[in-house]
Amino acid sequence: MARYLDVHPENPQPRLLGQIADALREDQLIAYPTDSGYALGCRLGNRDGRDRILRIRGLDDKHHFTLMCKDFAQLGQFVKLDNSAFRAIKAATPGAYTFILPATQEVPRRLMHPKKRTVGVRIPDHVFDQALLDALGEPMLTSTLILPGETEPRSLGWEIKEELDHQVDIVVEAGETLAEPTTVIDWSEGYPEVVRVGAGDPDRFEV
């Protein structure tokens, strides 16, 4: 059964943050709130966690995984950015955007798109996410919690606990969460292409 942790939305308790960070280091899988609905998260090196995310979401190996980064400096270690991407993405983060970019050698191959060698990256505008990433000290592998046959991410922690009780290790509750996914911008070809419109304003990336 999953542990259900109620975290303060504005002042996350350090003790609970430490427990969740330790669980991630022990290769556990968490369901947690973001600025664009709930997501599934695990440590980058957690092979089993990656496979569990694919099973829960009903996805195949071609799924574009995302690295949840604390800040722009961390993001820049994992993707290649030209000057135009650098300026535009820096201006739009933190926020409800996912950017697909060519991956650097820091990204494990199993997390890249098998043909394009790309990966998604995002910097959340969410108090709990920022506090957890700070406690963890590294990015998280993440994927929006949209279940098979559904189009919107889950937004209620207790509902996730009931439905995925034996498929995740921890469910985090931390205040209200929007049921709207990130806006996805594919920048892998050197220019921005809006491939999914979500919580982030897409107009700033329309060419």
PDB file of C-alpha atoms in Angstrom:
ATOM      1  CA  MET A   1       0.000   0.000   0.000  1.00  0.00           C
ATOM      2  CA  ALA A   2       1.130   3.524  -0.805  1.00  0.00           C
ATOM      3  CA  ARG A   3       2.031   5.956   1.974  1.00  0.00           C
ATOM      4  CA  TYR A   4      -0.140   9.094   1.916  1.00  0.00           C
ATOM      5  CA  LEU A   5       1.778  12.207   3.009  1.00  0.00           C
ATOM      6  CA  ASP A   6      -0.010  15.504   3.622  1.00  0.00           C
ATOM      7  CA  VAL A   7       2.543  18.282   2.971  1.00  0.00           C
ATOM      8  CA  HIS A   8       1.906  21.945   3.745  1.00  0.00           C
ATOM      9  CA  PRO A   9       1.378  23.721   0.381  1.00  0.00           C
ATOM     10  CA  GLU A  10       3.234  26.929   1.318  1.00  0.00           C
ATOM     11  CA  ASN A  11       5.739  25.745   3.933  1.00  0.00           C
ATOM     12  CA  PRO A  12       6.577  22.094   3.198  1.00  0.00           C
ATOM     13  CA  GLN A  13       7.737  20.318   6.347  1.00  0.00           C
ATOM     14  CA  PRO A  14      11.486  19.508   6.118  1.00  0.00           C
ATOM     15  CA  ARG A  15      10.891  16.158   7.842  1.00  0.00           C
ATOM     16  CA  LEU A  16       8.407  15.044   5.174  1.00  0.00           C
ATOM     17  CA  LEU A  17      10.583  16.404   2.348  1.00  0.00           C
ATOM     18  CA  GLY A  18      13.466  14.363   3.735  1.00  0.00           C
ATOM     19  CA  GLN A  19      11.316  11.218   3.855  1.00  0.00           C
ATOM     20  CA  ILE A  20      10.222  11.654   0.235  1.00  0.00           C
ATOM     21  CA  ALA A  21      13.753  12.430  -0.986  1.00  0.00           C
ATOM     22  CA  ASP A  22      15.069   9.332   0.845  1.00  0.00           C
ATOM     23  CA  ALA A  23      12.304   7.219  -0.729  1.00  0.00           C
ATOM     24  CA  LEU A  24      13.301   8.449  -4.196  1.00  0.00           C
ATOM     25  CA  ARG A  25      16.949   7.554  -3.472  1.00  0.00           C
ATOM     26  CA  GLU A  26      15.710   4.078  -2.506  1.00  0.00           C
ATOM     27  CA  ASP A  27      14.142   3.782  -5.977  1.00  0.00           C
ATOM     28  CA  GLN A  28      10.549   4.283  -4.899  1.00  0.00           C
ATOM     29  CA  LEU A  29       7.910   5.782  -7.207  1.00  0.00           C
ATOM     30  CA  ILE A  30       5.861   8.778  -6.102  1.00  0.00           C
ATOM     31  CA  ALA A  31       2.678  10.504  -7.264  1.00  0.00           C
ATOM     32  CA  TYR A  32       2.994  14.220  -6.539  1.00  0.00           C
ATOM     33  CA  PRO A  33       1.326  17.558  -7.356  1.00  0.00           C
ATOM     34  CA  THR A  34       2.797  20.051  -9.826  1.00  0.00           C
ATOM     35  CA  ASP A  35       1.725  23.362 -11.366  1.00  0.00           C
ATOM     36  CA  SER A  36      -0.061  21.316 -14.063  1.00  0.00           C
ATOM     37  CA  GLY A  37      -1.788  18.410 -12.350  1.00  0.00           C
ATOM     38  CA  TYR A  38      -0.324  15.347 -10.665  1.00  0.00           C
ATOM     39  CA  ALA A  39       2.739  13.558 -12.008  1.00  0.00           C
ATOM     40  CA  LEU A  40       4.629  10.330 -11.400  1.00  0.00           C
ATOM     41  CA  GLY A  41       8.252  10.735 -10.359  1.00  0.00           C
ATOM     42  CA  CYS A  42      11.363   8.704  -9.590  1.00  0.00           C
ATOM     43  CA  ARG A  43      15.147   8.991  -9.544  1.00  0.00           C
ATOM     44  CA  LEU A  44      16.853   9.273 -12.963  1.00  0.00           C
ATOM     45  CA  GLY A  45      18.748   6.038 -12.428  1.00  0.00           C
ATOM     46  CA  ASN A  46      15.671   4.065 -11.363  1.00  0.00           C
ATOM     47  CA  ARG A  47      15.156   1.605 -14.242  1.00  0.00           C
ATOM     48  CA  ASP A  48      12.232  -0.133 -12.567  1.00  0.00           C
ATOM     49  CA  GLY A  49      10.583   3.228 -11.841  1.00  0.00           C
ATOM     50  CA  ARG A  50      10.727   4.133 -15.523  1.00  0.00           C
ATOM     51  CA  ASP A  51       9.072   0.843 -16.448  1.00  0.00           C
ATOM     52  CA  ARG A  52       6.406   1.269 -13.757  1.00  0.00           C
ATOM     53  CA  ILE A  53       5.518   4.720 -15.129  1.00  0.00           C
ATOM     54  CA  LEU A  54       5.083   3.247 -18.613  1.00  0.00           C
ATOM     55  CA  ARG A  55       2.849   0.454 -17.241  1.00  0.00           C
ATOM     56  CA  ILE A  56       0.661   2.777 -15.154  1.00  0.00           C
ATOM     57  CA  ARG A  57       0.167   5.162 -18.066  1.00  0.00           C
ATOM     58  CA  GLY A  58      -0.175   2.441 -20.712  1.00  0.00           C
ATOM     59  CA  LEU A  59       2.663   3.865 -22.836  1.00  0.00           C
ATOM     60  CA  ASP A  60       5.339   2.307 -25.042  1.00  0.00           C
ATOM     61  CA  ASP A  61       9.111   2.885 -25.188  1.00  0.00           C
ATOM     62  CA  LYS A  62       8.685   5.808 -27.612  1.00  0.00           C
ATOM     63  CA  HIS A  63       7.192   7.971 -24.859  1.00  0.00           C
ATOM     64  CA  HIS A  64       9.026  11.252 -24.310  1.00  0.00           C
ATOM     65  CA  PHE A  65      10.125  11.297 -20.695  1.00  0.00           C
ATOM     66  CA  THR A  66      10.695  14.578 -18.887  1.00  0.00           C
ATOM     67  CA  LEU A  67      13.364  15.626 -16.419  1.00  0.00           C
ATOM     68  CA  MET A  68      11.936  17.846 -13.672  1.00  0.00           C
ATOM     69  CA  CYS A  69      14.695  20.378 -12.905  1.00  0.00           C
ATOM     70  CA  LYS A  70      15.018  22.835 -10.037  1.00  0.00           C
ATOM     71  CA  ASP A  71      16.432  25.712 -12.066  1.00  0.00           C
ATOM     72  CA  PHE A  72      17.852  26.768 -15.401  1.00  0.00           C
ATOM     73  CA  ALA A  73      21.439  25.909 -14.449  1.00  0.00           C
ATOM     74  CA  GLN A  74      20.401  22.315 -13.732  1.00  0.00           C
ATOM     75  CA  LEU A  75      18.338  22.117 -16.924  1.00  0.00           C
ATOM     76  CA  GLY A  76      21.351  23.230 -18.978  1.00  0.00           C
ATOM     77  CA  GLN A  77      23.353  20.170 -17.892  1.00  0.00           C
ATOM     78  CA  PHE A  78      20.922  17.781 -19.583  1.00  0.00           C
ATOM     79  CA  VAL A  79      19.920  19.447 -22.883  1.00  0.00           C
ATOM     80  CA  LYS A  80      21.655  21.342 -25.683  1.00  0.00           C
ATOM     81  CA  LEU A  81      20.465  24.929 -26.095  1.00  0.00           C
ATOM     82  CA  ASP A  82      21.232  27.423 -28.844  1.00  0.00           C
ATOM     83  CA  ASN A  83      21.026  31.165 -28.119  1.00  0.00           C
ATOM     84  CA  SER A  84      17.392  31.613 -29.162  1.00  0.00           C
ATOM     85  CA  ALA A  85      16.214  28.603 -27.126  1.00  0.00           C
ATOM     86  CA  PHE A  86      18.298  29.749 -24.155  1.00  0.00           C
ATOM     87  CA  ARG A  87      16.710  33.209 -24.065  1.00  0.00           C
ATOM     88  CA  ALA A  88      13.122  32.097 -24.687  1.00  0.00           C
ATOM     89  CA  ILE A  89      13.144  29.171 -22.249  1.00  0.00           C
ATOM     90  CA  LYS A  90      14.883  31.173 -19.519  1.00  0.00           C
ATOM     91  CA  ALA A  91      12.192  33.868 -19.847  1.00  0.00           C
ATOM     92  CA  ALA A  92       9.360  31.304 -19.626  1.00  0.00           C
ATOM     93  CA  THR A  93      10.601  29.372 -16.592  1.00  0.00           C
ATOM     94  CA  PRO A  94       9.651  28.435 -13.988  1.00  0.00           C
ATOM     95  CA  GLY A  95       6.249  27.664 -15.449  1.00  0.00           C
ATOM     96  CA  ALA A  96       3.868  25.054 -16.842  1.00  0.00           C
ATOM     97  CA  TYR A  97       5.927  24.231 -19.933  1.00  0.00           C
ATOM     98  CA  THR A  98       7.772  21.115 -21.093  1.00  0.00           C
ATOM     99  CA  PHE A  99      10.534  21.619 -23.657  1.00  0.00           C
ATOM    100  CA  ILE A 100      11.770  18.832 -25.924  1.00  0.00           C
ATOM    101  CA  LEU A 101      15.451  19.319 -26.771  1.00  0.00           C
ATOM    102  CA  PRO A 102      18.515  17.309 -27.846  1.00  0.00           C
ATOM    103  CA  ALA A 103      19.874  15.462 -24.815  1.00  0.00           C
ATOM    104  CA  THR A 104      23.453  15.747 -23.537  1.00  0.00           C
ATOM    105  CA  GLN A 105      25.589  12.787 -22.451  1.00  0.00           C
ATOM    106  CA  GLU A 106      24.338  13.338 -18.880  1.00  0.00           C
ATOM    107  CA  VAL A 107      20.988  11.774 -19.840  1.00  0.00           C
ATOM    108  CA  PRO A 108      20.799   7.960 -19.624  1.00  0.00           C
ATOM    109  CA  ARG A 109      20.084   6.553 -23.087  1.00  0.00           C
ATOM    110  CA  ARG A 110      16.969   4.684 -21.921  1.00  0.00           C
ATOM    111  CA  LEU A 111      15.377   8.048 -21.058  1.00  0.00           C
ATOM    112  CA  MET A 112      15.941   9.559 -24.510  1.00  0.00           C
ATOM    113  CA  HIS A 113      13.613   9.217 -27.483  1.00  0.00           C
ATOM    114  CA  PRO A 114      15.047   6.112 -29.225  1.00  0.00           C
ATOM    115  CA  LYS A 115      15.468   7.750 -32.646  1.00  0.00           C
ATOM    116  CA  LYS A 116      15.670  11.492 -32.013  1.00  0.00           C
ATOM    117  CA  ARG A 117      17.962  11.344 -28.940  1.00  0.00           C
ATOM    118  CA  THR A 118      15.813  14.025 -27.334  1.00  0.00           C
ATOM    119  CA  VAL A 119      14.359  14.429 -23.862  1.00  0.00           C
ATOM    120  CA  GLY A 120      11.779  16.671 -22.220  1.00  0.00           C
ATOM    121  CA  VAL A 121      12.793  19.157 -19.530  1.00  0.00           C
ATOM    122  CA  ARG A 122      10.781  21.451 -17.290  1.00  0.00           C
ATOM    123  CA  ILE A 123      11.160  23.789 -14.308  1.00  0.00           C
ATOM    124  CA  PRO A 124       7.983  23.819 -12.195  1.00  0.00           C
ATOM    125  CA  ASP A 125       6.429  26.890 -10.614  1.00  0.00           C
ATOM    126  CA  HIS A 126       5.296  24.992  -7.532  1.00  0.00           C
ATOM    127  CA  VAL A 127       6.424  25.357  -3.913  1.00  0.00           C
ATOM    128  CA  PHE A 128       6.449  21.641  -3.072  1.00  0.00           C
ATOM    129  CA  ASP A 129       8.252  20.622  -6.283  1.00  0.00           C
ATOM    130  CA  GLN A 130      10.983  23.201  -5.772  1.00  0.00           C
ATOM    131  CA  ALA A 131      11.442  22.173  -2.130  1.00  0.00           C
ATOM    132  CA  LEU A 132      11.620  18.469  -3.034  1.00  0.00           C
ATOM    133  CA  LEU A 133      14.115  19.025  -5.862  1.00  0.00           C
ATOM    134  CA  ASP A 134      16.243  21.054  -3.452  1.00  0.00           C
ATOM    135  CA  ALA A 135      16.134  18.240  -0.875  1.00  0.00           C
ATOM    136  CA  LEU A 136      16.902  15.603  -3.512  1.00  0.00           C
ATOM    137  CA  GLY A 137      19.801  17.534  -5.058  1.00  0.00           C
ATOM    138  CA  GLU A 138      19.184  16.261  -8.608  1.00  0.00           C
ATOM    139  CA  PRO A 139      16.418  16.261 -11.241  1.00  0.00           C
ATOM    140  CA  MET A 140      13.574  13.754 -11.157  1.00  0.00           C
ATOM    141  CA  LEU A 141      12.350  11.584 -13.994  1.00  0.00           C
ATOM    142  CA  THR A 142       8.704  12.548 -14.355  1.00  0.00           C
ATOM    143  CA  SER A 143       5.583  11.992 -16.430  1.00  0.00           C
ATOM    144  CA  THR A 144       2.159  13.626 -16.144  1.00  0.00           C
ATOM    145  CA  LEU A 145      -0.317  11.329 -14.389  1.00  0.00           C
ATOM    146  CA  ILE A 146      -2.795  10.840 -17.228  1.00  0.00           C
ATOM    147  CA  LEU A 147      -4.239   7.340 -17.027  1.00  0.00           C
ATOM    148  CA  PRO A 148      -5.126   5.202 -20.085  1.00  0.00           C
ATOM    149  CA  GLY A 149      -8.306   6.414 -21.780  1.00  0.00           C
ATOM    150  CA  GLU A 150      -8.167   9.807 -20.053  1.00  0.00           C
ATOM    151  CA  THR A 151      -7.109  13.214 -21.421  1.00  0.00           C
ATOM    152  CA  GLU A 152      -6.533  15.254 -18.266  1.00  0.00           C
ATOM    153  CA  PRO A 153      -4.071  14.704 -15.434  1.00  0.00           C
ATOM    154  CA  ARG A 154      -5.354  13.644 -12.043  1.00  0.00           C
ATOM    155  CA  SER A 155      -5.695  16.460  -9.505  1.00  0.00           C
ATOM    156  CA  LEU A 156      -6.855  14.799  -6.257  1.00  0.00           C
ATOM    157  CA  GLY A 157      -4.369  12.994  -4.045  1.00  0.00           C
ATOM    158  CA  TRP A 158      -6.943  10.851  -2.194  1.00  0.00           C
ATOM    159  CA  GLU A 159      -8.386   9.668  -5.519  1.00  0.00           C
ATOM    160  CA  ILE A 160      -4.926   8.625  -6.723  1.00  0.00           C
ATOM    161  CA  LYS A 161      -4.309   6.824  -3.411  1.00  0.00           C
ATOM    162  CA  GLU A 162      -7.508   4.814  -3.909  1.00  0.00           C
ATOM    163  CA  GLU A 163      -6.837   3.953  -7.538  1.00  0.00           C
ATOM    164  CA  LEU A 164      -3.056   3.406  -7.572  1.00  0.00           C
ATOM    165  CA  ASP A 165      -2.593   2.183  -4.003  1.00  0.00           C
ATOM    166  CA  HIS A 166      -0.580  -0.875  -5.055  1.00  0.00           C
ATOM    167  CA  GLN A 167       1.199   0.702  -8.050  1.00  0.00           C
ATOM    168  CA  VAL A 168       3.013   3.629  -6.425  1.00  0.00           C
ATOM    169  CA  ASP A 169       4.922   3.861  -3.150  1.00  0.00           C
ATOM    170  CA  ILE A 170       3.984   7.384  -1.988  1.00  0.00           C
ATOM    171  CA  VAL A 171       1.111   9.772  -2.780  1.00  0.00           C
ATOM    172  CA  VAL A 172       1.784  13.389  -1.826  1.00  0.00           C
ATOM    173  CA  GLU A 173      -0.998  15.846  -1.011  1.00  0.00           C
ATOM    174  CA  ALA A 174      -0.001  19.536  -1.037  1.00  0.00           C
ATOM    175  CA  GLY A 175      -3.006  21.786  -1.594  1.00  0.00           C
ATOM    176  CA  GLU A 176      -5.115  22.389  -4.682  1.00  0.00           C
ATOM    177  CA  THR A 177      -3.799  21.258  -8.080  1.00  0.00           C
ATOM    178  CA  LEU A 178      -5.001  22.206 -11.560  1.00  0.00           C
ATOM    179  CA  ALA A 179      -6.178  19.387 -13.839  1.00  0.00           C
ATOM    180  CA  GLU A 180      -4.351  20.769 -16.869  1.00  0.00           C
ATOM    181  CA  PRO A 181      -1.083  19.375 -18.314  1.00  0.00           C
ATOM    182  CA  THR A 182       1.939  21.419 -19.359  1.00  0.00           C
ATOM    183  CA  THR A 183       2.175  23.124 -22.717  1.00  0.00           C
ATOM    184  CA  VAL A 184       4.759  21.124 -24.704  1.00  0.00           C
ATOM    185  CA  ILE A 185       7.220  22.920 -26.984  1.00  0.00           C
ATOM    186  CA  ASP A 186       9.402  20.828 -29.311  1.00  0.00           C
ATOM    187  CA  TRP A 187      12.652  22.742 -29.918  1.00  0.00           C
ATOM    188  CA  SER A 188      14.635  19.778 -31.238  1.00  0.00           C
ATOM    189  CA  GLU A 189      14.836  21.134 -34.805  1.00  0.00           C
ATOM    190  CA  GLY A 190      16.164  24.560 -33.805  1.00  0.00           C
ATOM    191  CA  TYR A 191      12.827  26.376 -33.643  1.00  0.00           C
ATOM    192  CA  PRO A 192       9.795  26.161 -31.314  1.00  0.00           C
ATOM    193  CA  GLU A 193       6.856  23.981 -32.323  1.00  0.00           C
ATOM    194  CA  VAL A 194       3.844  23.837 -30.006  1.00  0.00           C
ATOM    195  CA  VAL A 195       2.853  20.159 -29.878  1.00  0.00           C
ATOM    196  CA  ARG A 196       0.428  20.317 -26.940  1.00  0.00           C
ATOM    197  CA  VAL A 197      -1.466  23.306 -25.590  1.00  0.00           C
ATOM    198  CA  GLY A 198      -1.889  23.163 -21.826  1.00  0.00           C
ATOM    199  CA  ALA A 199      -1.492  25.361 -18.754  1.00  0.00           C
ATOM    200  CA  GLY A 200       1.365  27.487 -20.138  1.00  0.00           C
ATOM    201  CA  ASP A 201       0.515  30.299 -22.598  1.00  0.00           C
ATOM    202  CA  PRO A 202       1.535  28.971 -26.054  1.00  0.00           C
ATOM    203  CA  ASP A 203       1.410  32.353 -27.800  1.00  0.00           C
ATOM    204  CA  ARG A 204       4.950  33.350 -26.817  1.00  0.00           C
ATOM    205  CA  PHE A 205       6.267  30.331 -28.768  1.00  0.00           C
ATOM    206  CA  GLU A 206       4.156  30.641 -31.913  1.00  0.00           C
ATOM    207  CA  VAL A 207       6.473  31.256 -34.861  1.00  0.00           C
TER     208      VAL A 207
END
